[in-house]
Amino acid sequence: MAELTAEAKAEAAGSVAVPVPLLDTGLDGNTARNPTERAMAYLQDEKAEVDIANLNLGELDLTTDEFILDEVDTHIQANLEDDLVKEALKTGVDLRQYSKQVESELQRIEQASIKDYIKESQNIALLHNQITACDSILERMEGMLSGFQSDLWSISSEIQTLQQQSVSMSVRLKNRQAVRSHLSQLVDELVVPGAMISTILDSPVTEQEFLEQLHELNNKINFAKELSFRETLACSDIQDIVDRLKLKAVAKIREFILQKIYSFRKPMTNYQIPQNTLLKYRFFYQFLLANERTVAKEIRDEYVDTMSKIYYSYFKSYSSRLLKVQYEEVADKDDLMGVEDTAKKGFFSKPSLKSRNTIFTVGQRGTILSPAELEGPILVPHTAQRGDCRYPYETLFRSQHFALLDNGCREFLFLCDFFMVTGNSALDLFNCIMGKTLAMFLKSMSTYVSDCYDSIAVFLCIHIILRFRAITAKRNIPALDKYWEAVLELLWPRFELILEMNIHSIRSTDPQRLGVLDTRPHYITRRYAEFSSAIVSINQTFTNEKTHTLLGQLQVEVENFVLKMAAEFPSRRDQLIFLINNYDMLLSVLMERAADDSKEVEGFQQLLLARTQEFIEEILSAPFGGMIAFVKEAEALMEKGQLDRLKNDEARITQLVRGFSSSWKQSVEAMSQEVMRSFTNFKNGTSIIQGALTQLIQYYHGFHKVLSQPTFRALTVRSELINLHHLMVEVKKHKPNF
């Protein structure tokens, strides 16, 4: 027993950690201890540590410098921090007594622990064996894991090596792929396949396969040029075969395009069909322009020469045939507005127009400016000749220039598309083709205009050109802009000259040479009315201030002419009738075509109103002049408050009242008949009669008003005055119905 105790003490001294866990885990079956037991266990641990320290004190040399007191202080300070020690110190327990108590308790516990050890010795031995076995197993596992670790290190190094190799191979792969793509592209561009050779050599140029292979050949030629600048040696391997294929393709394309151009020259050929074919193969010219400029220039020059001759021949023939269907009767220098109809011509002069008025009347000629007519089909001369149809010059002019517009626009678009030109280059090429034709047009027009006196025809031609110019601007075709300007520069001066000639003819007209005087509208006035309405109606769509200025001058001369003609009549009444008839006719004609608010209409309306009012006063003055004079005199005195000056005019007033009552119906009837005989326009005559009757009632109402004044209330003749309402009813019976 003593030996066991000694062994236990030795084991406790050698390894204090063994019994403490057993106490904590409760080998005696107690899983929980009170605070006292925990304190005793702690003190036992402290004692064991003190014993261990005592065992080792013999080995310590306290006199050496290696003994460090700071460690002891640290240990003591750590024990003082313990909760139990703090509690003991706080309660003031005697530590010696408490130490003895603890020591006795420890001895008791030690005895109990020894008994437990003895009791559990077999289990401890078994546990020891198990621990030993576990240690051996763990040792073997440690060896295995060490082997695994070394294997993993070697595998890791191999993986790193493989990763480095993979990165290196990936870089090499990318480089090779990049090189391969460039090389494959280079090789593909350099290699001339057999299909290309056979197609270029054997296939017709019209086949789609030839066009596709021509595109490929063009790409290879361009690529070879690019490589030659880089001095690529591989380029020389294909240069010979590419050059030979290029020459063969150029020869076949040249033959095809020239054949199409020569087909234009065949009589009765619709050259638009081969043009459309050339547009389908526009790449041919692009290929020639890029690879064989001399051939491209040859084709371009051949096309320009051919089309220039075709257009010139076509339009020259068409223009000459159109002139054969023009009206034979045309205006000359004697067909002016102010020339009298009775003018005689010389023996050798050509016969005059059947009616000179027709050259001043637009009639249906203005329809040429409607959209349907303006852009309608062109005239076919031989068809018109078979039907014996004749046309005015502006119709021929429209047909000729619409053909020019249509062909010119199409030709300009073809040149831009096929020959790949724009801007000034396109305009220059167009002028090379159409220049001769346009010069022929201008020369022909200059010849016609220099001997033309039909101002309406010239003015219609001006507006045709203005509208055609707007059409080309809308289509964005600038090719004919200069031609339009040149035509207008020919037409405008001629139109102004003809107008000035007409103005001068009216200004120099001698009324005494115009035959018998007549109050009806004069034929010169009618000419002006027809002409002015025609020009104003045409000018409304494309307003031109120059035209308004010339028409204003013409209007002034016509007004002066009408006044000069009116002055030839001996009586003022005839003069007024003549003026009213002419002004009314002018307004009627102008308002058919011109706008109601035009300057010409407004001017003549004011003149007509003034002369009509004067004529009404004139026709009323004969039968009712005495009453009108008395009313005006009395009203003037009433305003001044001097009406008493007429108090002694009872006899005069009596005569006026009885004279009006006895003769007003006959006077009104005679006045109505005279008015209807004097004015050719019944509507105008009716309005004049209405105005005269209205004015008469107003005068009679004024007569009533004057006689109702205190000065005249005592007059017995007032009872003989006609009731104003009755007079109005009776006057309405004399109103003419037309």
XYZ file of C-alpha atoms in Angstrom:
738
model
C 0.000 0.000 0.000
C 2.857 2.245 0.852
C 4.440 1.403 -2.509
C 1.303 2.236 -4.352
C 1.092 5.489 -2.518
C 4.662 6.294 -3.369
C 4.037 5.426 -7.011
C 0.937 7.525 -6.981
C 2.856 10.412 -5.449
C 5.618 9.988 -7.960
C 3.068 9.910 -10.784
C 1.325 12.952 -9.283
C 4.649 14.723 -8.962
C 5.667 13.780 -12.514
C 2.399 14.594 -14.211
C -0.078 16.707 -12.300
C -2.379 16.955 -15.277
C -3.536 13.292 -14.947
C -5.393 13.311 -11.587
C -6.880 16.781 -12.075
C -8.900 15.842 -15.144
C -10.059 12.688 -13.371
C -11.274 14.811 -10.484
C -12.920 17.233 -12.888
C -14.587 14.515 -14.946
C -15.793 12.785 -11.798
C -14.403 9.238 -11.840
C -16.400 8.598 -8.677
C -19.561 9.321 -10.602
C -20.102 12.888 -9.358
C -20.575 15.196 -12.321
C -20.946 18.368 -10.243
C -18.999 19.772 -7.274
C -19.751 22.564 -4.885
C -17.500 25.622 -4.659
C -15.664 24.208 -1.687
C -14.719 21.100 -3.547
C -13.526 23.206 -6.475
C -11.431 25.310 -4.062
C -9.916 22.219 -2.508
C -9.095 20.844 -5.911
C -7.495 24.137 -6.845
C -5.424 24.209 -3.642
C -4.398 20.618 -4.291
C -3.203 21.687 -7.683
C -1.334 24.559 -6.081
C 0.226 22.198 -3.595
C 1.225 19.815 -6.339
C 2.851 22.683 -8.159
C 4.645 23.682 -4.930
C 5.840 20.092 -4.497
C 7.096 20.020 -8.023
C 8.816 23.295 -7.436
C 10.379 21.912 -4.231
C 11.521 18.862 -6.115
C 13.216 21.087 -8.594
C 14.644 23.578 -6.061
C 17.621 21.369 -5.571
C 18.439 21.791 -9.142
C 18.088 25.602 -9.042
C 21.055 27.819 -8.288
C 19.537 30.873 -6.644
C 22.823 32.684 -6.637
C 23.197 32.716 -10.382
C 22.169 35.567 -12.623
C 19.829 33.256 -14.501
C 17.254 33.247 -11.684
C 14.737 35.851 -12.563
C 12.488 37.131 -9.822
C 10.164 38.771 -12.275
C 8.773 35.370 -13.170
C 7.935 34.632 -9.513
C 6.222 37.990 -9.201
C 4.267 37.267 -12.322
C 3.223 33.878 -10.911
C 2.172 35.351 -7.575
C 0.295 38.155 -9.350
C -1.541 35.593 -11.478
C -2.596 33.635 -8.327
C -3.803 36.806 -6.691
C -6.081 37.397 -9.611
C -7.919 34.153 -8.928
C -11.480 34.571 -7.697
C -11.093 32.208 -4.720
C -7.943 33.931 -3.492
C -9.660 37.286 -3.889
C -12.634 36.013 -1.887
C -10.377 34.638 0.900
C -8.432 37.846 1.144
C -11.620 39.892 1.169
C -13.183 37.886 4.109
C -10.029 38.267 6.185
C -9.416 34.515 6.716
C -6.277 33.495 8.534
C -4.178 32.055 5.814
C -2.152 29.796 8.102
C -5.201 28.251 9.595
C -6.813 28.114 6.250
C -3.668 26.503 4.802
C -3.692 23.812 7.423
C -7.356 23.210 6.811
C -6.689 22.933 3.173
C -3.739 20.626 3.712
C -5.774 18.270 5.876
C -8.491 18.330 3.286
C -5.968 17.574 0.627
C -4.648 14.629 2.520
C -8.127 13.294 2.901
C -8.801 13.801 -0.744
C -5.476 12.270 -1.594
C -6.379 9.152 0.313
C -9.665 9.024 -1.486
C -7.950 9.581 -4.810
C -5.488 6.772 -4.117
C -8.374 4.463 -3.393
C -9.976 5.513 -6.645
C -6.749 4.869 -8.500
C -6.472 1.419 -6.991
C -10.083 0.730 -7.770
C -9.687 1.897 -11.361
C -6.191 0.544 -11.896
C -7.333 -2.031 -14.419
C -9.231 0.511 -16.368
C -6.274 2.848 -16.260
C -3.997 0.062 -17.453
C -6.471 -0.727 -20.213
C -6.657 2.952 -21.072
C -2.897 3.078 -21.096
C -2.733 0.152 -23.493
C -5.372 1.707 -25.674
C -3.535 5.010 -25.674
C -0.335 3.174 -26.596
C -2.140 1.406 -29.423
C -3.626 4.713 -30.539
C -0.214 6.288 -30.473
C 1.138 3.555 -32.721
C -1.814 3.923 -35.047
C -1.437 7.681 -35.075
C 2.254 7.238 -35.678
C 1.545 5.069 -38.694
C -1.077 7.555 -39.880
C 1.425 10.325 -39.407
C 3.815 8.424 -41.599
C 1.141 7.893 -44.197
C 0.119 11.548 -44.081
C 3.743 12.583 -44.340
C 3.992 10.387 -47.444
C 0.785 11.942 -48.762
C 2.156 15.405 -48.052
C 5.355 14.664 -49.933
C 3.280 13.237 -52.800
C 1.088 16.332 -52.798
C 4.140 18.563 -52.894
C 5.445 16.657 -55.872
C 2.004 16.738 -57.547
C 1.759 20.494 -56.873
C 5.101 21.079 -58.479
C 4.044 18.955 -61.440
C 0.779 20.925 -61.727
C 2.708 24.195 -61.698
C 4.980 22.812 -64.379
C 1.962 21.722 -66.442
C 0.313 25.110 -65.932
C 3.402 26.897 -67.157
C 3.560 24.553 -70.138
C -0.167 25.159 -70.799
C 0.273 28.941 -70.741
C 3.243 28.648 -73.032
C 1.339 26.363 -75.409
C -1.686 28.714 -75.335
C 0.495 31.670 -76.309
C 2.086 29.640 -79.072
C -1.379 28.513 -80.235
C -2.686 32.073 -80.362
C 0.375 33.200 -82.250
C 0.017 30.334 -84.683
C -3.706 31.017 -85.133
C -3.017 34.707 -85.772
C -0.310 33.823 -88.231
C -2.568 31.202 -89.774
C -5.450 33.669 -90.250
C -3.145 36.196 -91.893
C -1.447 33.550 -93.949
C -4.722 31.886 -94.924
C -6.149 35.256 -95.975
C -2.971 36.035 -97.839
C -3.005 32.648 -99.520
C -6.726 32.919 -100.353
C -6.143 36.340 -101.874
C -3.115 35.183 -103.779
C -4.414 31.884 -105.069
C -6.158 32.121 -108.438
C -8.695 29.284 -108.550
C -9.328 27.369 -111.711
C -13.010 28.335 -111.685
C -12.035 31.966 -112.012
C -9.705 31.283 -114.904
C -12.249 29.216 -116.808
C -15.073 31.710 -116.167
C -13.073 34.764 -117.232
C -11.809 33.013 -120.346
C -14.890 31.136 -121.507
C -18.106 32.543 -119.973
C -20.066 35.374 -121.661
C -19.886 38.678 -119.882
C -23.664 38.762 -119.424
C -23.677 35.752 -117.092
C -23.905 36.383 -113.383
C -20.996 34.029 -112.740
C -18.716 36.176 -114.899
C -19.685 39.278 -112.942
C -18.989 37.540 -109.624
C -15.598 36.270 -110.787
C -14.789 39.732 -112.148
C -15.375 41.136 -108.661
C -12.995 38.514 -107.260
C -10.403 39.247 -109.934
C -10.625 42.961 -109.143
C -10.026 42.205 -105.472
C -6.978 40.076 -106.309
C -5.571 42.789 -108.565
C -5.942 45.371 -105.813
C -4.439 42.987 -103.275
C -1.521 42.243 -105.531
C -0.898 45.980 -105.938
C -0.940 46.403 -102.189
C 1.531 43.551 -101.710
C 3.813 44.885 -104.394
C 4.179 48.091 -102.400
C 5.213 45.951 -99.416
C 7.677 44.043 -101.613
C 6.052 40.696 -100.860
C 7.879 37.992 -102.801
C 4.785 35.797 -103.159
C 3.192 38.503 -105.264
C 5.455 37.732 -108.181
C 4.153 34.158 -108.308
C 0.651 35.230 -109.357
C 1.368 38.524 -111.120
C 1.635 36.998 -114.557
C -1.619 35.039 -114.470
C -3.507 37.945 -112.890
C -2.273 40.304 -115.618
C -3.336 37.899 -118.342
C -6.781 37.458 -116.791
C -7.100 41.230 -116.504
C -6.272 41.728 -120.171
C -8.762 39.063 -121.183
C -11.505 40.564 -119.005
C -10.775 44.078 -120.312
C -10.991 42.878 -123.912
C -14.309 41.104 -123.364
C -15.812 44.052 -121.445
C -14.660 46.556 -124.067
C -16.217 44.523 -126.845
C -19.501 44.172 -124.922
C -19.872 47.865 -124.014
C -18.896 49.108 -127.488
C -21.400 46.710 -129.014
C -24.127 48.200 -126.822
C -23.060 51.746 -127.702
C -23.050 50.946 -131.432
C -26.560 49.536 -131.090
C -27.722 53.084 -130.257
C -26.954 54.111 -133.810
C -29.454 51.777 -135.423
C -32.496 53.602 -136.834
C -35.683 53.510 -134.754
C -33.775 52.170 -131.751
C -35.062 52.901 -128.276
C -31.696 53.721 -126.741
C -33.137 53.506 -123.225
C -33.123 49.693 -123.457
C -29.352 49.334 -124.014
C -28.805 52.064 -121.420
C -30.689 49.996 -118.866
C -28.555 46.991 -119.841
C -25.387 49.005 -119.282
C -26.630 50.128 -115.878
C -27.108 46.477 -114.962
C -23.385 45.943 -115.678
C -22.113 49.270 -114.363
C -19.292 47.419 -112.582
C -17.691 46.768 -115.971
C -16.840 50.447 -116.403
C -15.690 50.643 -112.793
C -13.322 47.713 -113.479
C -11.980 49.413 -116.600
C -11.547 52.724 -114.816
C -9.554 51.060 -112.047
C -7.386 48.794 -114.211
C -7.288 50.139 -117.774
C -7.966 53.861 -117.970
C -7.187 54.134 -121.671
C -9.953 51.676 -122.522
C -12.297 53.420 -120.083
C -11.582 56.762 -121.780
C -12.118 55.176 -125.197
C -15.543 53.874 -124.131
C -16.498 57.178 -122.533
C -15.477 59.174 -125.619
C -17.302 56.746 -127.892
C -20.458 57.023 -125.796
C -20.276 60.834 -125.704
C -19.780 61.040 -129.474
C -22.579 58.575 -130.223
C -25.174 60.062 -127.861
C -24.321 63.622 -128.886
C -25.074 62.795 -132.513
C -28.207 60.828 -131.615
C -29.697 63.613 -129.498
C -28.815 66.280 -132.020
C -30.295 64.301 -134.913
C -33.415 63.371 -132.970
C -34.229 66.854 -131.694
C -33.368 68.549 -134.970
C -35.712 66.249 -136.844
C -38.407 66.513 -134.181
C -38.248 70.322 -134.072
C -38.466 70.677 -137.835
C -41.474 68.349 -137.953
C -43.196 70.233 -135.153
C -42.962 73.503 -137.074
C -44.999 71.898 -139.879
C -48.037 71.636 -137.602
C -47.882 75.263 -136.376
C -50.663 77.703 -137.203
C -50.005 79.369 -140.522
C -51.433 82.677 -139.344
C -49.084 84.331 -136.890
C -48.901 87.840 -135.544
C -46.571 90.356 -137.174
C -45.310 93.814 -136.324
C -48.571 95.429 -137.466
C -50.728 93.309 -135.170
C -50.587 95.660 -132.228
C -53.212 96.697 -129.721
C -53.481 100.267 -130.905
C -53.676 99.534 -134.648
C -57.105 100.242 -136.154
C -58.978 97.425 -137.856
C -59.374 99.485 -140.999
C -55.612 99.826 -141.544
C -54.594 98.960 -145.077
C -51.516 97.036 -146.037
C -49.312 97.183 -149.056
C -49.840 95.164 -152.200
C -47.015 92.767 -151.474
C -47.711 92.373 -147.749
C -49.071 89.131 -146.423
C -52.768 88.946 -145.620
C -53.743 90.032 -142.102
C -55.181 87.779 -139.490
C -58.844 86.982 -139.835
C -59.361 88.641 -136.455
C -56.639 90.669 -134.847
C -58.391 90.235 -131.496
C -57.374 86.555 -131.364
C -53.742 87.423 -130.700
C -54.799 89.277 -127.536
C -57.116 86.525 -126.259
C -55.802 83.541 -124.344
C -58.904 81.357 -124.791
C -57.971 77.731 -124.200
C -54.275 78.387 -124.711
C -53.776 78.833 -120.958
C -54.605 75.162 -120.298
C -51.104 74.343 -121.523
C -49.897 75.320 -118.023
C -52.134 72.842 -116.184
C -50.216 69.883 -114.682
C -52.031 67.398 -116.922
C -51.119 69.295 -120.085
C -47.706 70.477 -118.960
C -46.399 66.959 -118.291
C -48.614 65.210 -120.812
C -47.379 63.123 -123.746
C -45.412 64.973 -126.388
C -46.916 65.685 -129.791
C -46.349 63.187 -132.581
C -45.899 65.341 -135.708
C -46.831 62.794 -138.358
C -49.999 61.887 -136.451
C -50.953 65.564 -136.258
C -50.265 65.977 -139.961
C -52.490 63.036 -140.861
C -55.262 64.555 -138.784
C -54.611 68.005 -140.271
C -54.199 69.422 -136.743
C -52.604 72.788 -136.115
C -51.208 74.123 -132.869
C -50.022 77.488 -131.508
C -46.317 77.961 -130.949
C -46.456 77.498 -127.156
C -47.886 73.971 -127.609
C -44.997 73.033 -129.893
C -42.604 74.724 -127.475
C -44.014 72.719 -124.543
C -43.762 69.414 -126.410
C -40.213 70.130 -127.563
C -38.937 71.153 -124.150
C -40.747 68.430 -122.251
C -38.978 65.922 -124.496
C -35.728 67.725 -123.695
C -36.490 67.711 -119.957
C -37.386 64.024 -119.923
C -34.382 62.900 -121.948
C -32.014 65.315 -120.212
C -32.955 64.145 -116.707
C -32.665 60.494 -117.681
C -29.325 61.060 -119.408
C -27.886 62.972 -116.440
C -28.863 60.217 -114.024
C -27.364 57.591 -116.353
C -24.078 59.484 -116.583
C -23.823 59.867 -112.811
C -24.637 56.210 -112.249
C -22.680 54.483 -115.007
C -19.658 56.748 -115.350
C -19.530 57.486 -111.597
C -19.275 61.267 -111.901
C -20.705 63.937 -109.640
C -20.795 67.715 -109.345
C -19.017 69.706 -112.029
C -17.630 66.558 -113.640
C -21.162 65.304 -114.250
C -22.239 68.688 -115.622
C -19.236 68.835 -117.960
C -19.938 65.321 -119.257
C -23.622 66.178 -119.740
C -22.711 69.325 -121.667
C -20.388 67.310 -123.907
C -23.373 65.158 -124.886
C -26.225 67.676 -124.909
C -24.296 70.871 -125.640
C -24.732 70.706 -129.406
C -28.455 70.015 -129.053
C -28.977 72.836 -126.577
C -27.077 75.252 -128.815
C -29.330 74.242 -131.715
C -32.407 74.887 -129.539
C -31.170 78.333 -128.520
C -30.336 79.265 -132.103
C -33.729 78.142 -133.366
C -35.488 79.971 -130.559
C -33.499 83.126 -131.121
C -34.549 83.087 -134.782
C -38.210 82.641 -133.857
C -38.220 85.192 -131.055
C -36.599 87.892 -133.174
C -39.640 87.844 -135.505
C -42.369 87.026 -132.942
C -45.079 89.546 -132.048
C -47.412 87.163 -130.233
C -46.914 88.374 -126.663
C -49.218 85.730 -125.135
C -47.270 82.948 -126.823
C -43.987 84.376 -125.517
C -45.436 84.791 -122.022
C -46.770 81.225 -122.018
C -43.340 79.980 -123.104
C -41.777 81.893 -120.200
C -44.098 80.225 -117.716
C -43.541 76.818 -119.301
C -39.821 77.267 -118.702
C -40.421 78.461 -115.122
C -42.448 75.348 -114.379
C -39.974 73.009 -116.081
C -37.189 74.595 -114.054
C -39.169 73.891 -110.878
C -39.605 70.248 -111.965
C -35.866 69.744 -112.519
C -35.138 71.397 -109.168
C -37.599 69.033 -107.490
C -35.876 66.074 -109.166
C -32.510 67.490 -108.062
C -31.217 67.611 -111.654
C -29.004 70.700 -112.142
C -27.953 69.779 -115.681
C -30.444 72.060 -117.472
C -30.314 75.058 -115.117
C -28.055 77.124 -117.370
C -30.182 76.306 -120.404
C -33.362 77.456 -118.656
C -31.672 80.724 -117.758
C -30.490 81.204 -121.350
C -34.031 80.643 -122.685
C -35.498 83.115 -120.190
C -32.870 85.662 -121.194
C -34.179 85.344 -124.752
C -37.897 85.423 -123.927
C -38.146 88.123 -121.251
C -36.628 90.952 -123.348
C -38.840 89.999 -126.298
C -41.970 90.014 -124.143
C -41.054 93.416 -122.740
C -40.391 94.727 -126.254
C -43.784 93.532 -127.538
C -45.536 95.104 -124.545
C -43.690 98.372 -125.084
C -44.683 98.292 -128.755
C -48.336 97.848 -127.757
C -48.036 100.636 -125.201
C -46.555 102.919 -127.837
C -49.235 101.968 -130.352
C -51.992 102.924 -127.894
C -50.219 106.124 -126.901
C -49.841 107.209 -130.531
C -53.373 106.293 -131.599
C -55.336 109.190 -133.132
C -59.029 108.910 -132.149
C -60.088 110.763 -135.288
C -58.641 108.010 -137.485
C -60.618 105.240 -135.804
C -63.798 105.706 -137.814
C -67.332 106.576 -136.722
C -67.857 107.392 -133.061
C -69.850 104.840 -131.097
C -70.787 104.740 -127.415
C -70.394 100.966 -127.303
C -67.119 99.412 -125.965
C -64.213 100.154 -128.272
C -62.337 97.267 -129.884
C -58.997 98.584 -128.582
C -60.398 98.549 -125.071
C -61.607 94.976 -125.616
C -58.158 93.973 -126.863
C -56.601 95.382 -123.743
C -59.190 93.704 -121.497
C -58.607 90.287 -123.075
C -54.855 90.715 -123.068
C -54.620 92.036 -119.519
C -56.876 89.305 -118.119
C -54.794 86.677 -119.931
C -51.483 87.974 -118.592
C -52.818 88.457 -115.041
C -54.342 84.960 -114.911
C -51.111 83.368 -116.173
C -48.948 85.447 -113.856
C -50.921 84.531 -110.713
C -49.095 81.247 -110.167
C -45.572 82.570 -110.788
C -45.813 86.227 -109.832
C -43.327 88.543 -111.513
C -43.013 92.212 -110.565
C -41.616 93.103 -113.965
C -44.872 91.923 -115.519
C -46.935 93.993 -113.076
C -44.904 97.089 -113.937
C -45.433 96.675 -117.683
C -49.141 95.975 -117.232
C -49.414 99.096 -115.076
C -47.916 101.205 -117.866
C -50.266 99.594 -120.387
C -53.270 100.273 -118.132
C -52.385 103.958 -117.825
C -52.191 104.286 -121.606
C -55.533 102.506 -122.057
C -57.213 104.792 -119.506
C -55.812 107.820 -121.329
C -57.001 106.389 -124.629
C -60.535 105.882 -123.281
C -60.585 109.466 -122.018
C -59.348 110.752 -125.396
C -62.020 108.790 -127.213
C -64.713 110.046 -124.822
C -63.622 113.627 -125.453
C -64.583 113.187 -129.121
C -68.287 113.020 -128.194
C -70.017 116.437 -128.146
C -72.326 115.837 -125.144
C -71.311 114.923 -121.629
C -74.008 112.275 -121.506
C -72.538 110.425 -124.501
C -69.088 110.755 -123.012
C -70.272 109.154 -119.769
C -72.100 106.393 -121.638
C -68.931 105.621 -123.593
C -66.786 105.597 -120.444
C -69.222 103.415 -118.485
C -69.573 100.910 -121.336
C -65.811 100.580 -121.696
C -65.098 100.372 -117.968
C -67.877 97.814 -117.534
C -66.556 95.695 -120.371
C -63.028 95.878 -118.960
C -64.240 94.733 -115.542
C -66.343 91.904 -116.963
C -63.434 90.455 -118.936
C -60.881 90.938 -116.142
C -63.042 89.354 -113.461
C -63.484 86.200 -115.557
C -59.808 85.347 -115.189
C -58.129 87.684 -112.721
C -58.635 87.748 -108.953
C -61.148 90.217 -107.550
C -58.477 91.927 -105.478
C -56.022 92.485 -108.328
C -54.812 96.028 -108.990
C -56.404 96.141 -112.436
C -59.859 95.135 -111.145
C -59.780 97.564 -108.226
C -58.676 100.459 -110.428
C -61.451 100.013 -113.006
C -64.081 99.434 -110.298
C -63.326 102.856 -108.839
C -63.463 104.493 -112.280
C -66.761 102.764 -113.131
C -68.361 103.756 -109.818
C -67.369 107.429 -110.235
C -68.612 107.671 -113.839
C -71.843 105.814 -113.016
C -72.655 108.222 -110.211
C -72.007 111.167 -112.516
C -74.220 109.647 -115.222
C -77.081 109.169 -112.739
C -76.888 112.847 -111.856
C -76.831 113.652 -115.570
C -79.967 111.687 -116.506
C -81.873 112.983 -113.465
C -81.003 116.594 -114.218
C -83.161 116.816 -117.368
C -86.610 115.889 -115.974
C -85.979 116.686 -112.306
C -83.209 119.267 -112.459
C -85.297 122.082 -110.931
C -86.294 120.022 -107.885
C -82.735 118.725 -107.408
C -81.303 122.251 -107.588
C -83.900 123.543 -105.108
C -83.190 120.686 -102.650
C -79.445 121.225 -102.785
C -79.877 124.999 -102.366
C -82.341 124.597 -99.471
C -80.164 122.014 -97.676
C -77.168 124.328 -97.936
C -79.196 127.225 -96.457
C -80.576 124.954 -93.719
C -77.078 124.160 -92.597
C -76.368 127.884 -92.372
C -79.758 128.674 -90.729
C -80.770 130.965 -93.619
C -83.740 129.038 -94.995
C -85.933 132.147 -94.676
C -84.254 133.516 -97.779
C -86.455 131.114 -99.808
C -89.697 132.255 -98.188
C -90.681 134.288 -101.246
C -90.185 131.326 -103.690
C -93.754 130.044 -103.312
C -94.413 130.161 -107.045
C -91.254 128.203 -107.768
C -92.121 125.579 -105.160
C -95.676 125.260 -106.461
C -94.393 124.727 -109.990
C -91.911 122.060 -108.788
C -94.515 120.160 -106.773
C -97.146 120.117 -109.501
C -94.649 119.485 -112.272
C -93.205 116.430 -110.456
C -96.652 115.061 -109.673
C -97.817 115.342 -113.266
C -94.741 114.111 -115.151
C -92.606 111.854 -112.924
C -94.018 108.578 -114.308
C -93.425 109.552 -117.911
C -89.965 110.839 -117.034
C -88.981 107.639 -115.224
C -90.242 105.488 -118.114
C -88.344 107.568 -120.680
C -85.225 107.495 -118.498
C -85.380 103.680 -118.196
C -85.750 103.207 -121.917
C -82.886 105.560 -122.644
C -80.590 103.778 -120.190
C -81.390 100.344 -121.617
C -80.716 101.602 -125.130
C -77.442 103.245 -124.158
C -75.705 100.326 -122.402
C -74.832 97.083 -124.073
C -74.659 95.214 -120.788
C -78.248 94.855 -119.594
C -77.084 93.961 -116.113
C -75.094 97.175 -115.947
C -78.072 99.140 -117.351
C -80.364 97.640 -114.726
C -78.029 98.614 -111.919
C -77.820 102.161 -113.332
C -81.628 102.448 -113.440
C -81.869 101.164 -109.883
C -79.258 103.666 -108.779
C -81.080 106.494 -110.579
C -84.476 105.608 -109.025
C -82.905 105.298 -105.598
C -81.253 108.685 -106.017
C -84.574 110.167 -107.214
C -86.369 108.922 -104.077
C -83.603 110.370 -101.918
C -83.972 113.762 -103.620
C -87.769 113.690 -103.240
C -87.383 112.696 -99.600
C -85.107 115.722 -99.189
C -87.794 117.850 -100.939
C -90.354 116.609 -98.390
C -87.960 117.399 -95.553
C -87.346 120.944 -96.779
C -91.084 121.694 -97.176
C -91.764 120.369 -93.689
C -89.671 123.168 -92.234
C -91.514 126.046 -90.436
C -90.714 128.400 -93.274
C -92.883 126.445 -95.727
C -95.530 124.864 -93.484
C -98.104 127.482 -94.458
C -97.892 126.615 -98.154
C -101.127 125.090 -99.441
C -99.277 123.233 -102.181
C -97.788 120.880 -99.605
C -101.002 118.927 -99.705
C -100.262 118.039 -103.334
C -96.992 116.282 -102.467
C -96.928 112.581 -103.342
C -96.682 110.250 -100.369
C -93.129 108.979 -100.135
C -94.168 105.375 -99.510
C -96.606 105.490 -102.408
C -93.835 106.868 -104.599
C -91.526 104.008 -103.640
C -94.209 101.455 -104.523
C -94.829 103.096 -107.870
C -91.106 103.368 -108.614
C -90.675 99.641 -108.087
C -93.150 99.028 -110.899
C -90.798 100.781 -113.282
C -87.838 98.636 -112.196
C -86.719 96.609 -115.236
C -86.281 92.880 -114.889
C -83.259 91.528 -116.748
